[in-house]
Amino acid sequence: GAVVSQHPSRVICKSGTSVKIECRSLDFQATTMFWYRQFPKKSLMLMATSNEGSKATYEQGVEKDKFLINHASLTLSTLTVTSAHPEDSSFYICSASLGVEQFFGPGTRLTVL
Amino acid sequence: GESVGLHLPTLSVQEGDNSIINCAYSNSASDYFIWYKQESGKGPQFIIDIRSNMDKRQGQRVTVLLNKTVKHLSLQIAATQPGDSAVYFCAERGEDSSYKLIFGSGTRLLVRP
């Protein structure tokens, strides 16, 4: 149990376009989901905390207008990278909380050309 | 501020030997700690956790030790196998009630055949 999926697993886009990444908890309801960003050979950096039905809470230094987060249901949160640029290329990982535990998705590799 | 760090960025061990991965944390108010394993191109995978009211917890082939006096956390892997090769992260839950996790910088474990 406690499976989290992400879609797509890999995406390549042109600079200036927007990309949407989905995070789903498949077998449980998650009131809170988290979005992380990970650069090569680096640790996970929390971007924002997403609560169902309310606005996301962004970490310091993360642009909320650039990284739009929507948490419309207890099983789905989406991250939209708007007007993507090459520096947005990264590995984006979501997690969904079930009580105190967080279960992580497999990640989405974003490459912006 | 809150921070979690690791002493060794890379650890190389012989197959069959025991591995010890260390982590230091700075927030004495943290009450929950987790070890994650991350294979290349994948999301973090839960290994074992421990609450601050415990000193030791054992799982299958893994043991986590918590020393609150020196704010040190370690992961011991018994009889290390090639499949254990990955990057290992410790994480601590922040002192607020948001269930946010603060990740350490990671240790790469290489298992020599």
PDB file of N, CA, C and O in Angstrom, chain B residues 35-94:
ATOM      1  N   TRP B  35      15.325   7.391   7.562  1.00  0.00           N
ATOM      2  CA  TRP B  35      16.350   7.099   6.570  1.00  0.00           C
ATOM      3  C   TRP B  35      15.655   6.684   5.275  1.00  0.00           C
ATOM      4  O   TRP B  35      14.738   5.867   5.276  1.00  0.00           O
ATOM      5  N   TYR B  36      16.159   7.277   4.170  1.00  0.00           N
ATOM      6  CA  TYR B  36      15.648   6.942   2.849  1.00  0.00           C
ATOM      7  C   TYR B  36      16.782   6.440   1.971  1.00  0.00           C
ATOM      8  O   TYR B  36      17.932   6.856   2.113  1.00  0.00           O
ATOM      9  N   LYS B  37      16.415   5.577   1.054  1.00  0.00           N
ATOM     10  CA  LYS B  37      17.334   5.073   0.036  1.00  0.00           C
ATOM     11  C   LYS B  37      16.848   5.587  -1.314  1.00  0.00           C
ATOM     12  O   LYS B  37      15.655   5.516  -1.623  1.00  0.00           O
ATOM     13  N   GLN B  38      17.761   6.124  -2.095  1.00  0.00           N
ATOM     14  CA  GLN B  38      17.381   6.611  -3.416  1.00  0.00           C
ATOM     15  C   GLN B  38      18.287   6.022  -4.472  1.00  0.00           C
ATOM     16  O   GLN B  38      19.501   6.258  -4.455  1.00  0.00           O
ATOM     17  N   GLU B  39      17.711   5.279  -5.366  1.00  0.00           N
ATOM     18  CA  GLU B  39      18.445   4.754  -6.506  1.00  0.00           C
ATOM     19  C   GLU B  39      18.378   5.772  -7.641  1.00  0.00           C
ATOM     20  O   GLU B  39      17.485   6.623  -7.686  1.00  0.00           O
ATOM     21  N   SER B  40      19.306   5.650  -8.535  1.00  0.00           N
ATOM     22  CA  SER B  40      19.439   6.623  -9.622  1.00  0.00           C
ATOM     23  C   SER B  40      18.147   6.765 -10.414  1.00  0.00           C
ATOM     24  O   SER B  40      17.574   5.766 -10.871  1.00  0.00           O
ATOM     25  N   GLY B  41      17.667   8.001 -10.557  1.00  0.00           N
ATOM     26  CA  GLY B  41      16.479   8.258 -11.364  1.00  0.00           C
ATOM     27  C   GLY B  41      15.174   7.883 -10.716  1.00  0.00           C
ATOM     28  O   GLY B  41      14.130   7.878 -11.384  1.00  0.00           O
ATOM     29  N   LYS B  42      15.197   7.599  -9.411  1.00  0.00           N
ATOM     30  CA  LYS B  42      13.978   7.192  -8.724  1.00  0.00           C
ATOM     31  C   LYS B  42      13.725   8.079  -7.518  1.00  0.00           C
ATOM     32  O   LYS B  42      14.596   8.824  -7.078  1.00  0.00           O
ATOM     33  N   GLY B  43      12.535   7.986  -6.962  1.00  0.00           N
ATOM     34  CA  GLY B  43      12.215   8.723  -5.760  1.00  0.00           C
ATOM     35  C   GLY B  43      12.770   8.033  -4.530  1.00  0.00           C
ATOM     36  O   GLY B  43      13.176   6.864  -4.580  1.00  0.00           O
ATOM     37  N   PRO B  44      12.848   8.734  -3.411  1.00  0.00           N
ATOM     38  CA  PRO B  44      13.344   8.137  -2.172  1.00  0.00           C
ATOM     39  C   PRO B  44      12.440   6.999  -1.697  1.00  0.00           C
ATOM     40  O   PRO B  44      11.223   7.074  -1.819  1.00  0.00           O
ATOM     41  N   GLN B  45      13.075   6.008  -1.145  1.00  0.00           N
ATOM     42  CA  GLN B  45      12.361   4.844  -0.638  1.00  0.00           C
ATOM     43  C   GLN B  45      12.590   4.758   0.870  1.00  0.00           C
ATOM     44  O   GLN B  45      13.729   4.776   1.331  1.00  0.00           O
ATOM     45  N   PHE B  46      11.506   4.676   1.609  1.00  0.00           N
ATOM     46  CA  PHE B  46      11.584   4.587   3.067  1.00  0.00           C
ATOM     47  C   PHE B  46      12.349   3.327   3.482  1.00  0.00           C
ATOM     48  O   PHE B  46      12.116   2.239   2.961  1.00  0.00           O
ATOM     49  N   ILE B  47      13.270   3.503   4.433  1.00  0.00           N
ATOM     50  CA  ILE B  47      13.997   2.351   4.959  1.00  0.00           C
ATOM     51  C   ILE B  47      13.557   2.071   6.390  1.00  0.00           C
ATOM     52  O   ILE B  47      13.095   0.981   6.714  1.00  0.00           O
ATOM     53  N   ILE B  48      13.744   3.059   7.245  1.00  0.00           N
ATOM     54  CA  ILE B  48      13.438   2.868   8.648  1.00  0.00           C
ATOM     55  C   ILE B  48      13.302   4.232   9.297  1.00  0.00           C
ATOM     56  O   ILE B  48      13.874   5.209   8.822  1.00  0.00           O
ATOM     57  N   ASP B  49      12.538   4.288  10.360  1.00  0.00           N
ATOM     58  CA  ASP B  49      12.382   5.546  11.071  1.00  0.00           C
ATOM     59  C   ASP B  49      12.570   5.322  12.570  1.00  0.00           C
ATOM     60  O   ASP B  49      12.622   4.180  13.046  1.00  0.00           O
ATOM     61  N   ILE B  50      12.697   6.420  13.278  1.00  0.00           N
ATOM     62  CA  ILE B  50      12.848   6.333  14.713  1.00  0.00           C
ATOM     63  C   ILE B  50      12.327   7.613  15.345  1.00  0.00           C
ATOM     64  O   ILE B  50      12.523   8.704  14.799  1.00  0.00           O
ATOM     65  N   ARG B  51      11.664   7.478  16.448  1.00  0.00           N
ATOM     66  CA  ARG B  51      11.187   8.649  17.170  1.00  0.00           C
ATOM     67  C   ARG B  51      12.200   9.036  18.226  1.00  0.00           C
ATOM     68  O   ARG B  51      13.024   8.227  18.647  1.00  0.00           O
ATOM     69  N   SER B  52      12.103  10.255  18.678  1.00  0.00           N
ATOM     70  CA  SER B  52      13.121  10.778  19.581  1.00  0.00           C
ATOM     71  C   SER B  52      13.089  10.142  20.967  1.00  0.00           C
ATOM     72  O   SER B  52      14.031  10.310  21.742  1.00  0.00           O
ATOM     73  N   ASN B  53      12.038   9.408  21.269  1.00  0.00           N
ATOM     74  CA  ASN B  53      11.977   8.751  22.578  1.00  0.00           C
ATOM     75  C   ASN B  53      12.619   7.355  22.546  1.00  0.00           C
ATOM     76  O   ASN B  53      12.513   6.598  23.516  1.00  0.00           O
ATOM     77  N   MET B  54      13.266   7.049  21.420  1.00  0.00           N
ATOM     78  CA  MET B  54      13.946   5.768  21.284  1.00  0.00           C
ATOM     79  C   MET B  54      15.414   6.003  20.972  1.00  0.00           C
ATOM     80  O   MET B  54      15.790   7.043  20.423  1.00  0.00           O
ATOM     81  N   ASP B  55      16.262   5.014  21.305  1.00  0.00           N
ATOM     82  CA  ASP B  55      17.692   5.096  20.989  1.00  0.00           C
ATOM     83  C   ASP B  55      18.063   4.191  19.818  1.00  0.00           C
ATOM     84  O   ASP B  55      19.066   4.413  19.141  1.00  0.00           O
ATOM     85  N   LYS B  56      17.253   3.174  19.634  1.00  0.00           N
ATOM     86  CA  LYS B  56      17.615   2.164  18.637  1.00  0.00           C
ATOM     87  C   LYS B  56      16.345   1.531  18.090  1.00  0.00           C
ATOM     88  O   LYS B  56      15.367   1.333  18.814  1.00  0.00           O
ATOM     89  N   ARG B  57      16.414   1.239  16.806  1.00  0.00           N
ATOM     90  CA  ARG B  57      15.297   0.525  16.194  1.00  0.00           C
ATOM     91  C   ARG B  57      15.850  -0.387  15.119  1.00  0.00           C
ATOM     92  O   ARG B  57      16.710   0.020  14.333  1.00  0.00           O
ATOM     93  N   GLN B  58      15.349  -1.596  15.077  1.00  0.00           N
ATOM     94  CA  GLN B  58      15.863  -2.565  14.119  1.00  0.00           C
ATOM     95  C   GLN B  58      14.806  -2.968  13.121  1.00  0.00           C
ATOM     96  O   GLN B  58      13.627  -3.096  13.423  1.00  0.00           O
ATOM     97  N   GLY B  59      15.295  -3.152  11.883  1.00  0.00           N
ATOM     98  CA  GLY B  59      14.434  -3.687  10.841  1.00  0.00           C
ATOM     99  C   GLY B  59      15.104  -4.901  10.243  1.00  0.00           C
ATOM    100  O   GLY B  59      15.996  -5.501  10.850  1.00  0.00           O
ATOM    101  N   GLN B  60      14.710  -5.200   9.023  1.00  0.00           N
ATOM    102  CA  GLN B  60      15.343  -6.336   8.364  1.00  0.00           C
ATOM    103  C   GLN B  60      16.703  -5.905   7.822  1.00  0.00           C
ATOM    104  O   GLN B  60      16.789  -5.084   6.917  1.00  0.00           O
ATOM    105  N   ARG B  61      17.765  -6.400   8.395  1.00  0.00           N
ATOM    106  CA  ARG B  61      19.159  -6.081   8.021  1.00  0.00           C
ATOM    107  C   ARG B  61      19.550  -4.637   8.307  1.00  0.00           C
ATOM    108  O   ARG B  61      20.674  -4.243   8.038  1.00  0.00           O
ATOM    109  N   VAL B  62      18.676  -3.810   8.777  1.00  0.00           N
ATOM    110  CA  VAL B  62      19.009  -2.422   9.068  1.00  0.00           C
ATOM    111  C   VAL B  62      18.713  -2.072  10.521  1.00  0.00           C
ATOM    112  O   VAL B  62      17.766  -2.601  11.110  1.00  0.00           O
ATOM    113  N   THR B  63      19.543  -1.195  11.036  1.00  0.00           N
ATOM    114  CA  THR B  63      19.368  -0.696  12.396  1.00  0.00           C
ATOM    115  C   THR B  63      19.620   0.796  12.386  1.00  0.00           C
ATOM    116  O   THR B  63      20.582   1.257  11.766  1.00  0.00           O
ATOM    117  N   VAL B  64      18.773   1.544  13.045  1.00  0.00           N
ATOM    118  CA  VAL B  64      18.995   2.975  13.183  1.00  0.00           C
ATOM    119  C   VAL B  64      19.286   3.257  14.652  1.00  0.00           C
ATOM    120  O   VAL B  64      18.620   2.734  15.546  1.00  0.00           O
ATOM    121  N   LEU B  65      20.325   4.052  14.859  1.00  0.00           N
ATOM    122  CA  LEU B  65      20.697   4.465  16.200  1.00  0.00           C
ATOM    123  C   LEU B  65      20.562   5.980  16.309  1.00  0.00           C
ATOM    124  O   LEU B  65      20.952   6.711  15.403  1.00  0.00           O
ATOM    125  N   LEU B  66      20.021   6.404  17.419  1.00  0.00           N
ATOM    126  CA  LEU B  66      19.838   7.827  17.663  1.00  0.00           C
ATOM    127  C   LEU B  66      20.527   8.211  18.951  1.00  0.00           C
ATOM    128  O   LEU B  66      20.244   7.638  20.016  1.00  0.00           O
ATOM    129  N   ASN B  67      21.422   9.159  18.871  1.00  0.00           N
ATOM    130  CA  ASN B  67      22.118   9.678  20.043  1.00  0.00           C
ATOM    131  C   ASN B  67      21.738  11.148  20.186  1.00  0.00           C
ATOM    132  O   ASN B  67      22.305  12.017  19.519  1.00  0.00           O
ATOM    133  N   LYS B  68      20.789  11.403  21.046  1.00  0.00           N
ATOM    134  CA  LYS B  68      20.283  12.768  21.185  1.00  0.00           C
ATOM    135  C   LYS B  68      21.284  13.674  21.887  1.00  0.00           C
ATOM    136  O   LYS B  68      21.249  14.890  21.711  1.00  0.00           O
ATOM    137  N   THR B  69      22.170  13.081  22.668  1.00  0.00           N
ATOM    138  CA  THR B  69      23.149  13.887  23.404  1.00  0.00           C
ATOM    139  C   THR B  69      24.058  14.650  22.449  1.00  0.00           C
ATOM    140  O   THR B  69      24.355  15.823  22.660  1.00  0.00           O
ATOM    141  N   VAL B  70      24.486  13.962  21.394  1.00  0.00           N
ATOM    142  CA  VAL B  70      25.373  14.597  20.413  1.00  0.00           C
ATOM    143  C   VAL B  70      24.652  14.863  19.094  1.00  0.00           C
ATOM    144  O   VAL B  70      25.293  15.224  18.102  1.00  0.00           O
ATOM    145  N   LYS B  71      23.342  14.652  19.081  1.00  0.00           N
ATOM    146  CA  LYS B  71      22.518  14.902  17.880  1.00  0.00           C
ATOM    147  C   LYS B  71      23.078  14.165  16.669  1.00  0.00           C
ATOM    148  O   LYS B  71      23.418  14.757  15.636  1.00  0.00           O
ATOM    149  N   HIS B  72      23.159  12.862  16.823  1.00  0.00           N
ATOM    150  CA  HIS B  72      23.748  12.021  15.799  1.00  0.00           C
ATOM    151  C   HIS B  72      22.818  10.854  15.495  1.00  0.00           C
ATOM    152  O   HIS B  72      22.218  10.256  16.393  1.00  0.00           O
ATOM    153  N   LEU B  73      22.751  10.550  14.229  1.00  0.00           N
ATOM    154  CA  LEU B  73      21.888   9.474  13.734  1.00  0.00           C
ATOM    155  C   LEU B  73      22.740   8.581  12.846  1.00  0.00           C
ATOM    156  O   LEU B  73      23.570   9.080  12.074  1.00  0.00           O
ATOM    157  N   SER B  74      22.560   7.282  12.946  1.00  0.00           N
ATOM    158  CA  SER B  74      23.306   6.398  12.059  1.00  0.00           C
ATOM    159  C   SER B  74      22.405   5.287  11.535  1.00  0.00           C
ATOM    160  O   SER B  74      21.415   4.914  12.160  1.00  0.00           O
ATOM    161  N   LEU B  75      22.787   4.805  10.371  1.00  0.00           N
ATOM    162  CA  LEU B  75      22.101   3.679   9.733  1.00  0.00           C
ATOM    163  C   LEU B  75      23.107   2.570   9.555  1.00  0.00           C
ATOM    164  O   LEU B  75      24.157   2.780   8.938  1.00  0.00           O
ATOM    165  N   GLN B  76      22.812   1.424  10.103  1.00  0.00           N
ATOM    166  CA  GLN B  76      23.678   0.274   9.956  1.00  0.00           C
ATOM    167  C   GLN B  76      22.990  -0.743   9.053  1.00  0.00           C
ATOM    168  O   GLN B  76      21.837  -1.088   9.285  1.00  0.00           O
ATOM    169  N   ILE B  77      23.725  -1.181   8.050  1.00  0.00           N
ATOM    170  CA  ILE B  77      23.219  -2.200   7.141  1.00  0.00           C
ATOM    171  C   ILE B  77      24.084  -3.441   7.321  1.00  0.00           C
ATOM    172  O   ILE B  77      25.310  -3.390   7.128  1.00  0.00           O
ATOM    173  N   ALA B  78      23.467  -4.530   7.678  1.00  0.00           N
ATOM    174  CA  ALA B  78      24.207  -5.775   7.893  1.00  0.00           C
ATOM    175  C   ALA B  78      24.337  -6.540   6.577  1.00  0.00           C
ATOM    176  O   ALA B  78      23.445  -6.522   5.730  1.00  0.00           O
ATOM    177  N   ALA B  79      25.484  -7.186   6.437  1.00  0.00           N
ATOM    178  CA  ALA B  79      25.720  -8.038   5.261  1.00  0.00           C
ATOM    179  C   ALA B  79      25.337  -7.309   3.981  1.00  0.00           C
ATOM    180  O   ALA B  79      24.454  -7.743   3.220  1.00  0.00           O
ATOM    181  N   THR B  80      26.031  -6.209   3.736  1.00  0.00           N
ATOM    182  CA  THR B  80      25.704  -5.350   2.603  1.00  0.00           C
ATOM    183  C   THR B  80      25.733  -6.114   1.282  1.00  0.00           C
ATOM    184  O   THR B  80      26.653  -6.891   1.011  1.00  0.00           O
ATOM    185  N   GLN B  81      24.734  -5.856   0.466  1.00  0.00           N
ATOM    186  CA  GLN B  81      24.587  -6.546  -0.813  1.00  0.00           C
ATOM    187  C   GLN B  81      24.703  -5.545  -1.970  1.00  0.00           C
ATOM    188  O   GLN B  81      24.502  -4.343  -1.776  1.00  0.00           O
ATOM    189  N   PRO B  82      24.996  -6.016  -3.159  1.00  0.00           N
ATOM    190  CA  PRO B  82      25.083  -5.093  -4.310  1.00  0.00           C
ATOM    191  C   PRO B  82      23.829  -4.263  -4.492  1.00  0.00           C
ATOM    192  O   PRO B  82      23.896  -3.106  -4.905  1.00  0.00           O
ATOM    193  N   GLY B  83      22.682  -4.832  -4.178  1.00  0.00           N
ATOM    194  CA  GLY B  83      21.423  -4.094  -4.297  1.00  0.00           C
ATOM    195  C   GLY B  83      21.276  -2.960  -3.311  1.00  0.00           C
ATOM    196  O   GLY B  83      20.359  -2.136  -3.436  1.00  0.00           O
ATOM    197  N   ASP B  84      22.177  -2.887  -2.360  1.00  0.00           N
ATOM    198  CA  ASP B  84      22.146  -1.795  -1.391  1.00  0.00           C
ATOM    199  C   ASP B  84      22.832  -0.541  -1.936  1.00  0.00           C
ATOM    200  O   ASP B  84      22.744   0.527  -1.326  1.00  0.00           O
ATOM    201  N   SER B  85      23.528  -0.683  -3.042  1.00  0.00           N
ATOM    202  CA  SER B  85      24.212   0.472  -3.641  1.00  0.00           C
ATOM    203  C   SER B  85      23.181   1.532  -4.025  1.00  0.00           C
ATOM    204  O   SER B  85      22.256   1.264  -4.809  1.00  0.00           O
ATOM    205  N   ALA B  86      23.333   2.706  -3.462  1.00  0.00           N
ATOM    206  CA  ALA B  86      22.372   3.793  -3.684  1.00  0.00           C
ATOM    207  C   ALA B  86      22.865   5.001  -2.907  1.00  0.00           C
ATOM    208  O   ALA B  86      23.926   4.964  -2.281  1.00  0.00           O
ATOM    209  N   VAL B  87      22.096   6.067  -2.947  1.00  0.00           N
ATOM    210  CA  VAL B  87      22.354   7.223  -2.098  1.00  0.00           C
ATOM    211  C   VAL B  87      21.384   7.157  -0.925  1.00  0.00           C
ATOM    212  O   VAL B  87      20.195   6.900  -1.108  1.00  0.00           O
ATOM    213  N   TYR B  88      21.911   7.379   0.256  1.00  0.00           N
ATOM    214  CA  TYR B  88      21.102   7.302   1.464  1.00  0.00           C
ATOM    215  C   TYR B  88      20.991   8.695   2.086  1.00  0.00           C
ATOM    216  O   TYR B  88      21.994   9.400   2.243  1.00  0.00           O
ATOM    217  N   PHE B  89      19.759   9.055   2.410  1.00  0.00           N
ATOM    218  CA  PHE B  89      19.496  10.350   3.021  1.00  0.00           C
ATOM    219  C   PHE B  89      18.866  10.147   4.397  1.00  0.00           C
ATOM    220  O   PHE B  89      17.978   9.319   4.565  1.00  0.00           O
ATOM    221  N   CYS B  90      19.328  10.947   5.350  1.00  0.00           N
ATOM    222  CA  CYS B  90      18.594  11.038   6.591  1.00  0.00           C
ATOM    223  C   CYS B  90      17.677  12.262   6.485  1.00  0.00           C
ATOM    224  O   CYS B  90      17.953  13.188   5.728  1.00  0.00           O
ATOM    225  N   ALA B  91      16.610  12.231   7.211  1.00  0.00           N
ATOM    226  CA  ALA B  91      15.687  13.362   7.223  1.00  0.00           C
ATOM    227  C   ALA B  91      15.127  13.512   8.624  1.00  0.00           C
ATOM    228  O   ALA B  91      14.961  12.526   9.344  1.00  0.00           O
ATOM    229  N   GLU B  92      14.860  14.741   8.987  1.00  0.00           N
ATOM    230  CA  GLU B  92      14.258  14.989  10.290  1.00  0.00           C
ATOM    231  C   GLU B  92      12.996  15.806  10.094  1.00  0.00           C
ATOM    232  O   GLU B  92      12.878  16.600   9.164  1.00  0.00           O
ATOM    233  N   ARG B  93      12.073  15.576  10.974  1.00  0.00           N
ATOM    234  CA  ARG B  93      10.844  16.354  10.907  1.00  0.00           C
ATOM    235  C   ARG B  93      11.072  17.634  11.683  1.00  0.00           C
ATOM    236  O   ARG B  93      11.570  17.616  12.814  1.00  0.00           O
ATOM    237  N   GLY B  94      10.697  18.743  11.060  1.00  0.00           N
ATOM    238  CA  GLY B  94      10.882  20.035  11.689  1.00  0.00           C
ATOM    239  C   GLY B  94      10.067  20.181  12.953  1.00  0.00           C
ATOM    240  O   GLY B  94       9.180  19.371  13.245  1.00  0.00           O
TER     241      GLY B  94
END
